[in-house]
Amino acid sequence: MEREIYDEDHEAFRDVVKEFVKRYATEEKRKQWEADGEVDRATMRAAGEAGIIGLSVPEEFGGAGMLQDYRFRAIVNEEVIAAGAGSLAGAFGIQDDLAVPYIVHMGTQEQKEKWLPGIASGELICAIAMTEPSGGSDLAALKTTAVKDGDHYIVNGSKTFITNGYQCDLAIVAVRTDPSKGAKGISLLMFEDGMEGFSKGQKLDKVGQEESDTSELFFDNVKVPVENLIGEEGMGFIAMMQRLAQERAAVAHRKTGSETKSKDTEGASQPELVWVR
């Protein structure tokens, strides 16, 4: 079907994405990702250098500053899916459709300066941790607790089925800061790899998307600085309900993209299994 939603700038960007996919998403590379259970860091850094991740990160923090034009993200989805590289769509999506919007829209200036440049460059791999072993995707029932103690939160609990979890440098984690308030007692904290008591389980075996890094995360009296609170305390559930819409739109778009092979991109399209965090 002929589309008229893209202009010359979008099509020029599409050429960049096609060249990236041709170079970095070869059949050999895709097989290696499947064997390793993850997209390698070198590919993520190359994507940052090519300017095809961090699209909505403001230019002052090293991104493309395309916050108001999701069509550029749509092009990335279309081209990587057309090449049969659904794993890239997932890895890029965690960065651009999940992690980045929380920091861009809710983060402090200091948080943006600290995290966004590395995310945009592909140096920092992000995860977002919502799903728990006992609660599935019932976010209002999550049990991971964060008790404020001076200038830190003490966090205990666990998460499961976390995409990018095994190799993440940063993880936005949904925690319960006030057990008495239900959904209004949930907040978001940024965890950084290396925090004492923050550990990662082994990569999980899955039906489909073997190349996707998915693992459990564990929190044993982790001390998270209060300055790592994203947004206001108690506003985490509302924030997730607002921001998850972008991920759902991206998943839908990837599925429609999997039905059509780009005329100029080598490789066969393949079905993509969708999972819930």
PDB file of C-alpha atoms in Angstrom:
ATOM      1  CA  MET A   1       0.000   0.000   0.000  1.00  0.00           C
ATOM      2  CA  GLU A   2       1.374   3.399  -0.963  1.00  0.00           C
ATOM      3  CA  ARG A   3       1.926   5.628   2.053  1.00  0.00           C
ATOM      4  CA  GLU A   4       2.197   9.406   2.236  1.00  0.00           C
ATOM      5  CA  ILE A   5       3.155   9.879   5.881  1.00  0.00           C
ATOM      6  CA  TYR A   6       6.910  10.146   5.265  1.00  0.00           C
ATOM      7  CA  ASP A   7       8.720  13.113   3.750  1.00  0.00           C
ATOM      8  CA  GLU A   8      12.208  13.443   2.244  1.00  0.00           C
ATOM      9  CA  ASP A   9      13.901  13.694   5.647  1.00  0.00           C
ATOM     10  CA  HIS A  10      12.285  10.462   6.756  1.00  0.00           C
ATOM     11  CA  GLU A  11      13.307   8.637   3.599  1.00  0.00           C
ATOM     12  CA  ALA A  12      16.882   9.912   3.932  1.00  0.00           C
ATOM     13  CA  PHE A  13      16.893   8.533   7.459  1.00  0.00           C
ATOM     14  CA  ARG A  14      15.497   5.255   6.143  1.00  0.00           C
ATOM     15  CA  ASP A  15      18.578   4.938   3.921  1.00  0.00           C
ATOM     16  CA  VAL A  16      20.773   5.283   7.030  1.00  0.00           C
ATOM     17  CA  VAL A  17      18.833   2.551   8.816  1.00  0.00           C
ATOM     18  CA  LYS A  18      18.961   0.258   5.793  1.00  0.00           C
ATOM     19  CA  GLU A  19      22.730   0.635   5.580  1.00  0.00           C
ATOM     20  CA  PHE A  20      23.072  -0.077   9.289  1.00  0.00           C
ATOM     21  CA  VAL A  21      20.904  -3.187   9.042  1.00  0.00           C
ATOM     22  CA  LYS A  22      22.785  -4.435   6.001  1.00  0.00           C
ATOM     23  CA  ARG A  23      26.089  -4.054   7.824  1.00  0.00           C
ATOM     24  CA  TYR A  24      25.247  -5.086  11.376  1.00  0.00           C
ATOM     25  CA  ALA A  25      22.241  -7.421  11.145  1.00  0.00           C
ATOM     26  CA  THR A  26      23.702 -10.044   8.837  1.00  0.00           C
ATOM     27  CA  GLU A  27      22.528 -13.627   9.025  1.00  0.00           C
ATOM     28  CA  GLU A  28      25.774 -14.546  10.775  1.00  0.00           C
ATOM     29  CA  LYS A  29      25.251 -11.837  13.387  1.00  0.00           C
ATOM     30  CA  ARG A  30      21.636 -12.847  13.976  1.00  0.00           C
ATOM     31  CA  LYS A  31      22.688 -16.443  14.550  1.00  0.00           C
ATOM     32  CA  GLN A  32      25.332 -15.248  17.011  1.00  0.00           C
ATOM     33  CA  TRP A  33      22.770 -13.186  18.921  1.00  0.00           C
ATOM     34  CA  GLU A  34      20.533 -16.233  19.128  1.00  0.00           C
ATOM     35  CA  ALA A  35      23.410 -18.389  20.396  1.00  0.00           C
ATOM     36  CA  ASP A  36      24.455 -15.756  22.951  1.00  0.00           C
ATOM     37  CA  GLY A  37      20.943 -14.862  24.022  1.00  0.00           C
ATOM     38  CA  GLU A  38      21.571 -11.146  23.563  1.00  0.00           C
ATOM     39  CA  VAL A  39      22.333  -8.382  21.097  1.00  0.00           C
ATOM     40  CA  ASP A  40      25.996  -7.517  21.658  1.00  0.00           C
ATOM     41  CA  ARG A  41      27.110  -4.194  23.066  1.00  0.00           C
ATOM     42  CA  ALA A  42      29.198  -3.350  20.015  1.00  0.00           C
ATOM     43  CA  THR A  43      26.034  -3.336  17.898  1.00  0.00           C
ATOM     44  CA  MET A  44      24.281  -1.070  20.379  1.00  0.00           C
ATOM     45  CA  ARG A  45      27.201   1.354  20.313  1.00  0.00           C
ATOM     46  CA  ALA A  46      27.213   1.254  16.514  1.00  0.00           C
ATOM     47  CA  ALA A  47      23.508   2.107  16.544  1.00  0.00           C
ATOM     48  CA  GLY A  48      24.279   5.072  18.756  1.00  0.00           C
ATOM     49  CA  GLU A  49      27.028   6.240  16.435  1.00  0.00           C
ATOM     50  CA  ALA A  50      24.686   5.905  13.451  1.00  0.00           C
ATOM     51  CA  GLY A  51      22.040   7.949  15.245  1.00  0.00           C
ATOM     52  CA  ILE A  52      19.283   5.347  15.084  1.00  0.00           C
ATOM     53  CA  ILE A  53      18.767   5.026  18.840  1.00  0.00           C
ATOM     54  CA  GLY A  54      18.267   7.846  21.307  1.00  0.00           C
ATOM     55  CA  LEU A  55      16.001   9.485  18.759  1.00  0.00           C
ATOM     56  CA  SER A  56      13.860  11.289  21.336  1.00  0.00           C
ATOM     57  CA  VAL A  57      16.798  12.300  23.525  1.00  0.00           C
ATOM     58  CA  PRO A  58      17.218  16.089  23.276  1.00  0.00           C
ATOM     59  CA  GLU A  59      20.222  17.231  21.277  1.00  0.00           C
ATOM     60  CA  GLU A  60      21.797  18.857  24.337  1.00  0.00           C
ATOM     61  CA  PHE A  61      22.185  15.355  25.793  1.00  0.00           C
ATOM     62  CA  GLY A  62      23.584  13.760  22.651  1.00  0.00           C
ATOM     63  CA  GLY A  63      20.377  12.546  21.022  1.00  0.00           C
ATOM     64  CA  ALA A  64      18.590  13.372  17.802  1.00  0.00           C
ATOM     65  CA  GLY A  65      15.961  15.582  19.425  1.00  0.00           C
ATOM     66  CA  MET A  66      13.079  13.951  17.524  1.00  0.00           C
ATOM     67  CA  LEU A  67      10.723  13.829  20.497  1.00  0.00           C
ATOM     68  CA  GLN A  68       7.731  15.116  18.554  1.00  0.00           C
ATOM     69  CA  ASP A  69       8.107  12.937  15.466  1.00  0.00           C
ATOM     70  CA  TYR A  70       7.652   9.227  16.106  1.00  0.00           C
ATOM     71  CA  ARG A  71       7.872   8.480  12.398  1.00  0.00           C
ATOM     72  CA  PHE A  72      11.650   8.152  12.693  1.00  0.00           C
ATOM     73  CA  ARG A  73      11.222   5.400  15.295  1.00  0.00           C
ATOM     74  CA  ALA A  74       8.643   3.795  13.021  1.00  0.00           C
ATOM     75  CA  ILE A  75      11.195   3.653  10.222  1.00  0.00           C
ATOM     76  CA  VAL A  76      13.696   1.883  12.472  1.00  0.00           C
ATOM     77  CA  ASN A  77      11.041  -0.699  13.357  1.00  0.00           C
ATOM     78  CA  GLU A  78      10.082  -1.216   9.728  1.00  0.00           C
ATOM     79  CA  GLU A  79      13.598  -1.762   8.461  1.00  0.00           C
ATOM     80  CA  VAL A  80      14.913  -4.053  11.189  1.00  0.00           C
ATOM     81  CA  ILE A  81      11.765  -6.189  11.042  1.00  0.00           C
ATOM     82  CA  ALA A  82      11.929  -6.340   7.247  1.00  0.00           C
ATOM     83  CA  ALA A  83      15.469  -7.687   7.583  1.00  0.00           C
ATOM     84  CA  GLY A  84      14.349 -10.419   9.986  1.00  0.00           C
ATOM     85  CA  ALA A  85      16.150  -8.754  12.900  1.00  0.00           C
ATOM     86  CA  GLY A  86      13.309  -8.581  15.393  1.00  0.00           C
ATOM     87  CA  SER A  87      15.829  -8.807  18.210  1.00  0.00           C
ATOM     88  CA  LEU A  88      17.143  -5.364  17.277  1.00  0.00           C
ATOM     89  CA  ALA A  89      13.632  -3.953  17.308  1.00  0.00           C
ATOM     90  CA  GLY A  90      13.221  -5.227  20.861  1.00  0.00           C
ATOM     91  CA  ALA A  91      16.614  -4.017  22.104  1.00  0.00           C
ATOM     92  CA  PHE A  92      16.189  -0.593  20.511  1.00  0.00           C
ATOM     93  CA  GLY A  93      12.614  -0.369  21.734  1.00  0.00           C
ATOM     94  CA  ILE A  94      13.575  -0.828  25.380  1.00  0.00           C
ATOM     95  CA  GLN A  95      15.927   2.143  25.045  1.00  0.00           C
ATOM     96  CA  ASP A  96      13.747   4.469  22.970  1.00  0.00           C
ATOM     97  CA  ASP A  97      10.156   3.474  23.710  1.00  0.00           C
ATOM     98  CA  LEU A  98      10.468   2.643  27.401  1.00  0.00           C
ATOM     99  CA  ALA A  99      13.500   3.978  29.253  1.00  0.00           C
ATOM    100  CA  VAL A 100      14.055   7.280  27.477  1.00  0.00           C
ATOM    101  CA  PRO A 101      10.514   8.701  27.817  1.00  0.00           C
ATOM    102  CA  TYR A 102      10.548   8.344  31.613  1.00  0.00           C
ATOM    103  CA  ILE A 103      13.823  10.225  31.924  1.00  0.00           C
ATOM    104  CA  VAL A 104      13.032  12.864  29.289  1.00  0.00           C
ATOM    105  CA  HIS A 105       9.552  13.655  30.604  1.00  0.00           C
ATOM    106  CA  MET A 106      10.012  13.045  34.338  1.00  0.00           C
ATOM    107  CA  GLY A 107      13.725  13.247  35.089  1.00  0.00           C
ATOM    108  CA  THR A 108      15.542  16.095  36.782  1.00  0.00           C
ATOM    109  CA  GLN A 109      18.178  18.080  34.934  1.00  0.00           C
ATOM    110  CA  GLU A 110      20.856  16.189  36.857  1.00  0.00           C
ATOM    111  CA  GLN A 111      19.353  12.811  35.937  1.00  0.00           C
ATOM    112  CA  LYS A 112      19.184  13.775  32.274  1.00  0.00           C
ATOM    113  CA  GLU A 113      22.794  14.925  32.265  1.00  0.00           C
ATOM    114  CA  LYS A 114      23.910  11.755  34.031  1.00  0.00           C
ATOM    115  CA  TRP A 115      22.069   9.094  32.016  1.00  0.00           C
ATOM    116  CA  LEU A 116      20.785  10.339  28.675  1.00  0.00           C
ATOM    117  CA  PRO A 117      24.134  10.812  26.866  1.00  0.00           C
ATOM    118  CA  GLY A 118      25.171   7.213  27.542  1.00  0.00           C
ATOM    119  CA  ILE A 119      21.763   5.878  26.539  1.00  0.00           C
ATOM    120  CA  ALA A 120      21.809   7.814  23.271  1.00  0.00           C
ATOM    121  CA  SER A 121      25.335   6.609  22.455  1.00  0.00           C
ATOM    122  CA  GLY A 122      24.489   2.965  23.172  1.00  0.00           C
ATOM    123  CA  GLU A 123      27.102   2.840  25.931  1.00  0.00           C
ATOM    124  CA  LEU A 124      24.428   2.360  28.599  1.00  0.00           C
ATOM    125  CA  ILE A 125      21.940  -0.461  28.122  1.00  0.00           C
ATOM    126  CA  CYS A 126      18.595   0.062  29.825  1.00  0.00           C
ATOM    127  CA  ALA A 127      15.893  -2.143  31.250  1.00  0.00           C
ATOM    128  CA  ILE A 128      12.563  -1.403  32.839  1.00  0.00           C
ATOM    129  CA  ALA A 129      11.508  -3.741  35.638  1.00  0.00           C
ATOM    130  CA  MET A 130       7.807  -4.077  36.364  1.00  0.00           C
ATOM    131  CA  THR A 131       6.756  -7.758  36.271  1.00  0.00           C
ATOM    132  CA  GLU A 132       7.197  -9.848  39.421  1.00  0.00           C
ATOM    133  CA  PRO A 133       7.161 -13.631  39.941  1.00  0.00           C
ATOM    134  CA  SER A 134       4.019 -13.509  42.079  1.00  0.00           C
ATOM    135  CA  GLY A 135       2.099 -10.817  40.248  1.00  0.00           C
ATOM    136  CA  GLY A 136       2.644 -11.163  36.543  1.00  0.00           C
ATOM    137  CA  SER A 137       1.699  -7.898  34.902  1.00  0.00           C
ATOM    138  CA  ASP A 138      -0.626  -6.780  37.701  1.00  0.00           C
ATOM    139  CA  LEU A 139       1.382  -3.657  38.439  1.00  0.00           C
ATOM    140  CA  ALA A 140      -0.918  -2.465  41.209  1.00  0.00           C
ATOM    141  CA  ALA A 141      -0.141  -5.658  43.172  1.00  0.00           C
ATOM    142  CA  LEU A 142       3.658  -5.470  43.017  1.00  0.00           C
ATOM    143  CA  LYS A 143       5.507  -6.421  46.191  1.00  0.00           C
ATOM    144  CA  THR A 144       9.027  -5.037  45.799  1.00  0.00           C
ATOM    145  CA  THR A 145       9.401  -2.556  48.649  1.00  0.00           C
ATOM    146  CA  ALA A 146      11.409   0.645  49.001  1.00  0.00           C
ATOM    147  CA  VAL A 147      11.670   2.037  52.530  1.00  0.00           C
ATOM    148  CA  LYS A 148      13.078   5.525  52.858  1.00  0.00           C
ATOM    149  CA  ASP A 149      16.022   5.722  55.241  1.00  0.00           C
ATOM    150  CA  GLY A 150      17.639   9.150  55.333  1.00  0.00           C
ATOM    151  CA  ASP A 151      19.048   9.953  51.909  1.00  0.00           C
ATOM    152  CA  HIS A 152      18.463   6.428  50.532  1.00  0.00           C
ATOM    153  CA  TYR A 153      15.699   3.949  49.837  1.00  0.00           C
ATOM    154  CA  ILE A 154      16.271   0.388  51.064  1.00  0.00           C
ATOM    155  CA  VAL A 155      14.863  -1.920  48.412  1.00  0.00           C
ATOM    156  CA  ASN A 156      13.938  -5.600  48.710  1.00  0.00           C
ATOM    157  CA  GLY A 157      12.171  -7.873  46.248  1.00  0.00           C
ATOM    158  CA  SER A 158      12.568  -9.285  42.747  1.00  0.00           C
ATOM    159  CA  LYS A 159      11.449  -8.920  39.138  1.00  0.00           C
ATOM    160  CA  THR A 160      11.174 -11.424  36.306  1.00  0.00           C
ATOM    161  CA  PHE A 161      10.974 -11.547  32.493  1.00  0.00           C
ATOM    162  CA  ILE A 162      12.986  -8.330  32.268  1.00  0.00           C
ATOM    163  CA  THR A 163      14.165  -7.576  28.743  1.00  0.00           C
ATOM    164  CA  ASN A 164      17.796  -6.356  28.680  1.00  0.00           C
ATOM    165  CA  GLY A 165      17.922  -7.408  32.328  1.00  0.00           C
ATOM    166  CA  TYR A 166      21.036  -9.565  32.177  1.00  0.00           C
ATOM    167  CA  GLN A 167      23.328  -6.942  30.671  1.00  0.00           C
ATOM    168  CA  CYS A 168      21.612  -3.726  31.752  1.00  0.00           C
ATOM    169  CA  ASP A 169      23.649  -0.840  33.108  1.00  0.00           C
ATOM    170  CA  LEU A 170      20.501   0.972  34.227  1.00  0.00           C
ATOM    171  CA  ALA A 171      17.128  -0.389  35.310  1.00  0.00           C
ATOM    172  CA  ILE A 172      14.025   1.659  36.013  1.00  0.00           C
ATOM    173  CA  VAL A 173      12.345  -0.354  38.758  1.00  0.00           C
ATOM    174  CA  ALA A 174       8.752  -0.069  39.964  1.00  0.00           C
ATOM    175  CA  VAL A 175       8.712  -0.262  43.768  1.00  0.00           C
ATOM    176  CA  ARG A 176       6.182   0.117  46.539  1.00  0.00           C
ATOM    177  CA  THR A 177       7.078   3.132  48.675  1.00  0.00           C
ATOM    178  CA  ASP A 178       3.800   3.234  50.634  1.00  0.00           C
ATOM    179  CA  PRO A 179       2.015  -0.098  51.266  1.00  0.00           C
ATOM    180  CA  SER A 180      -1.094   1.678  52.574  1.00  0.00           C
ATOM    181  CA  LYS A 181      -1.936   3.493  49.345  1.00  0.00           C
ATOM    182  CA  GLY A 182      -2.342   0.719  46.775  1.00  0.00           C
ATOM    183  CA  ALA A 183      -1.553   1.904  43.267  1.00  0.00           C
ATOM    184  CA  LYS A 184      -0.886   5.399  44.628  1.00  0.00           C
ATOM    185  CA  GLY A 185       1.957   4.011  46.744  1.00  0.00           C
ATOM    186  CA  ILE A 186       4.118   2.962  43.770  1.00  0.00           C
ATOM    187  CA  SER A 187       7.213   4.871  42.690  1.00  0.00           C
ATOM    188  CA  LEU A 188      10.029   4.519  40.144  1.00  0.00           C
ATOM    189  CA  LEU A 189      13.701   4.238  41.078  1.00  0.00           C
ATOM    190  CA  MET A 190      16.724   4.070  38.819  1.00  0.00           C
ATOM    191  CA  PHE A 191      19.068   1.222  39.695  1.00  0.00           C
ATOM    192  CA  GLU A 192      22.660   1.295  38.470  1.00  0.00           C
ATOM    193  CA  ASP A 193      24.687  -1.821  37.800  1.00  0.00           C
ATOM    194  CA  GLY A 194      27.104  -2.466  40.639  1.00  0.00           C
ATOM    195  CA  MET A 195      24.871  -1.288  43.480  1.00  0.00           C
ATOM    196  CA  GLU A 196      25.469  -3.569  46.462  1.00  0.00           C
ATOM    197  CA  GLY A 197      22.655  -6.101  46.796  1.00  0.00           C
ATOM    198  CA  PHE A 198      21.456  -5.645  43.211  1.00  0.00           C
ATOM    199  CA  SER A 199      21.967  -8.903  41.304  1.00  0.00           C
ATOM    200  CA  LYS A 200      20.824 -10.509  38.075  1.00  0.00           C
ATOM    201  CA  GLY A 201      19.684 -14.040  37.391  1.00  0.00           C
ATOM    202  CA  GLN A 202      20.740 -16.128  34.429  1.00  0.00           C
ATOM    203  CA  LYS A 203      19.208 -15.487  31.024  1.00  0.00           C
ATOM    204  CA  LEU A 204      15.824 -17.164  30.787  1.00  0.00           C
ATOM    205  CA  ASP A 205      14.985 -19.749  28.132  1.00  0.00           C
ATOM    206  CA  LYS A 206      11.915 -18.685  26.175  1.00  0.00           C
ATOM    207  CA  VAL A 207       9.652 -19.877  23.392  1.00  0.00           C
ATOM    208  CA  GLY A 208      10.772 -17.578  20.594  1.00  0.00           C
ATOM    209  CA  GLN A 209      13.130 -14.598  20.597  1.00  0.00           C
ATOM    210  CA  GLU A 210      16.033 -16.669  21.861  1.00  0.00           C
ATOM    211  CA  GLU A 211      18.299 -13.756  20.934  1.00  0.00           C
ATOM    212  CA  SER A 212      16.553 -11.445  23.404  1.00  0.00           C
ATOM    213  CA  ASP A 213      18.309 -10.909  26.726  1.00  0.00           C
ATOM    214  CA  THR A 214      15.673 -11.665  29.387  1.00  0.00           C
ATOM    215  CA  SER A 215      16.375 -12.346  33.057  1.00  0.00           C
ATOM    216  CA  GLU A 216      15.326 -11.977  36.657  1.00  0.00           C
ATOM    217  CA  LEU A 217      16.508  -9.130  38.888  1.00  0.00           C
ATOM    218  CA  PHE A 218      16.999  -9.424  42.651  1.00  0.00           C
ATOM    219  CA  PHE A 219      17.154  -6.713  45.326  1.00  0.00           C
ATOM    220  CA  ASP A 220      18.586  -7.522  48.740  1.00  0.00           C
ATOM    221  CA  ASN A 221      18.686  -4.416  50.947  1.00  0.00           C
ATOM    222  CA  VAL A 222      19.843  -2.300  48.015  1.00  0.00           C
ATOM    223  CA  LYS A 223      20.596   1.297  49.000  1.00  0.00           C
ATOM    224  CA  VAL A 224      19.300   3.530  46.228  1.00  0.00           C
ATOM    225  CA  PRO A 225      19.997   7.279  46.589  1.00  0.00           C
ATOM    226  CA  VAL A 226      16.882   9.428  46.834  1.00  0.00           C
ATOM    227  CA  GLU A 227      18.170  11.416  43.858  1.00  0.00           C
ATOM    228  CA  ASN A 228      17.503   8.277  41.757  1.00  0.00           C
ATOM    229  CA  LEU A 229      13.753   8.705  42.259  1.00  0.00           C
ATOM    230  CA  ILE A 230      12.207   9.338  38.840  1.00  0.00           C
ATOM    231  CA  GLY A 231       9.316  11.751  39.083  1.00  0.00           C
ATOM    232  CA  GLU A 232       7.376  12.197  42.298  1.00  0.00           C
ATOM    233  CA  GLU A 233       7.033   9.567  44.993  1.00  0.00           C
ATOM    234  CA  GLY A 234       3.733   7.740  44.623  1.00  0.00           C
ATOM    235  CA  MET A 235       3.281   8.676  40.962  1.00  0.00           C
ATOM    236  CA  GLY A 236       4.921   5.589  39.457  1.00  0.00           C
ATOM    237  CA  PHE A 237       1.729   3.703  38.585  1.00  0.00           C
ATOM    238  CA  ILE A 238       0.238   6.689  36.770  1.00  0.00           C
ATOM    239  CA  ALA A 239       3.518   7.241  34.931  1.00  0.00           C
ATOM    240  CA  MET A 240       3.609   3.628  33.761  1.00  0.00           C
ATOM    241  CA  MET A 241       0.023   3.790  32.531  1.00  0.00           C
ATOM    242  CA  GLN A 242       0.914   6.897  30.541  1.00  0.00           C
ATOM    243  CA  ARG A 243       4.219   5.676  29.105  1.00  0.00           C
ATOM    244  CA  LEU A 244       3.300   2.065  28.286  1.00  0.00           C
ATOM    245  CA  ALA A 245       1.073   3.312  25.485  1.00  0.00           C
ATOM    246  CA  GLN A 246       4.166   4.092  23.419  1.00  0.00           C
ATOM    247  CA  GLU A 247       5.549   0.587  23.819  1.00  0.00           C
ATOM    248  CA  ARG A 248       2.210  -0.936  22.835  1.00  0.00           C
ATOM    249  CA  ALA A 249       2.063   1.234  19.738  1.00  0.00           C
ATOM    250  CA  ALA A 250       5.611   0.174  18.846  1.00  0.00           C
ATOM    251  CA  VAL A 251       4.789  -3.528  19.285  1.00  0.00           C
ATOM    252  CA  ALA A 252       1.735  -3.136  17.057  1.00  0.00           C
ATOM    253  CA  HIS A 253       3.796  -1.364  14.446  1.00  0.00           C
ATOM    254  CA  ARG A 254       6.483  -4.048  14.524  1.00  0.00           C
ATOM    255  CA  LYS A 255       3.811  -6.676  13.952  1.00  0.00           C
ATOM    256  CA  THR A 256       2.421  -4.882  10.931  1.00  0.00           C
ATOM    257  CA  GLY A 257       5.971  -4.395   9.675  1.00  0.00           C
ATOM    258  CA  SER A 258       6.636  -8.116   9.935  1.00  0.00           C
ATOM    259  CA  GLU A 259       3.973  -8.723   7.319  1.00  0.00           C
ATOM    260  CA  THR A 260       5.744  -6.702   4.628  1.00  0.00           C
ATOM    261  CA  LYS A 261       9.303  -7.125   3.409  1.00  0.00           C
ATOM    262  CA  SER A 262      11.106  -3.940   2.436  1.00  0.00           C
ATOM    263  CA  LYS A 263      11.845  -3.969  -1.292  1.00  0.00           C
ATOM    264  CA  ASP A 264      15.389  -2.707  -0.782  1.00  0.00           C
ATOM    265  CA  THR A 265      16.477  -4.686   2.284  1.00  0.00           C
ATOM    266  CA  GLU A 266      17.902  -8.175   2.042  1.00  0.00           C
ATOM    267  CA  GLY A 267      16.572 -10.805   4.406  1.00  0.00           C
ATOM    268  CA  ALA A 268      13.283 -12.488   5.107  1.00  0.00           C
ATOM    269  CA  SER A 269      10.723 -11.112   7.498  1.00  0.00           C
ATOM    270  CA  GLN A 270       9.760 -13.347  10.377  1.00  0.00           C
ATOM    271  CA  PRO A 271       6.940 -13.489  12.929  1.00  0.00           C
ATOM    272  CA  GLU A 272       7.688 -11.792  16.218  1.00  0.00           C
ATOM    273  CA  LEU A 273       6.492 -13.162  19.530  1.00  0.00           C
ATOM    274  CA  VAL A 274       5.338 -10.449  21.878  1.00  0.00           C
ATOM    275  CA  TRP A 275       5.862 -10.710  25.630  1.00  0.00           C
ATOM    276  CA  VAL A 276       4.559  -8.692  28.559  1.00  0.00           C
ATOM    277  CA  ARG A 277       6.731  -7.185  31.275  1.00  0.00           C
TER     278      ARG A 277
END
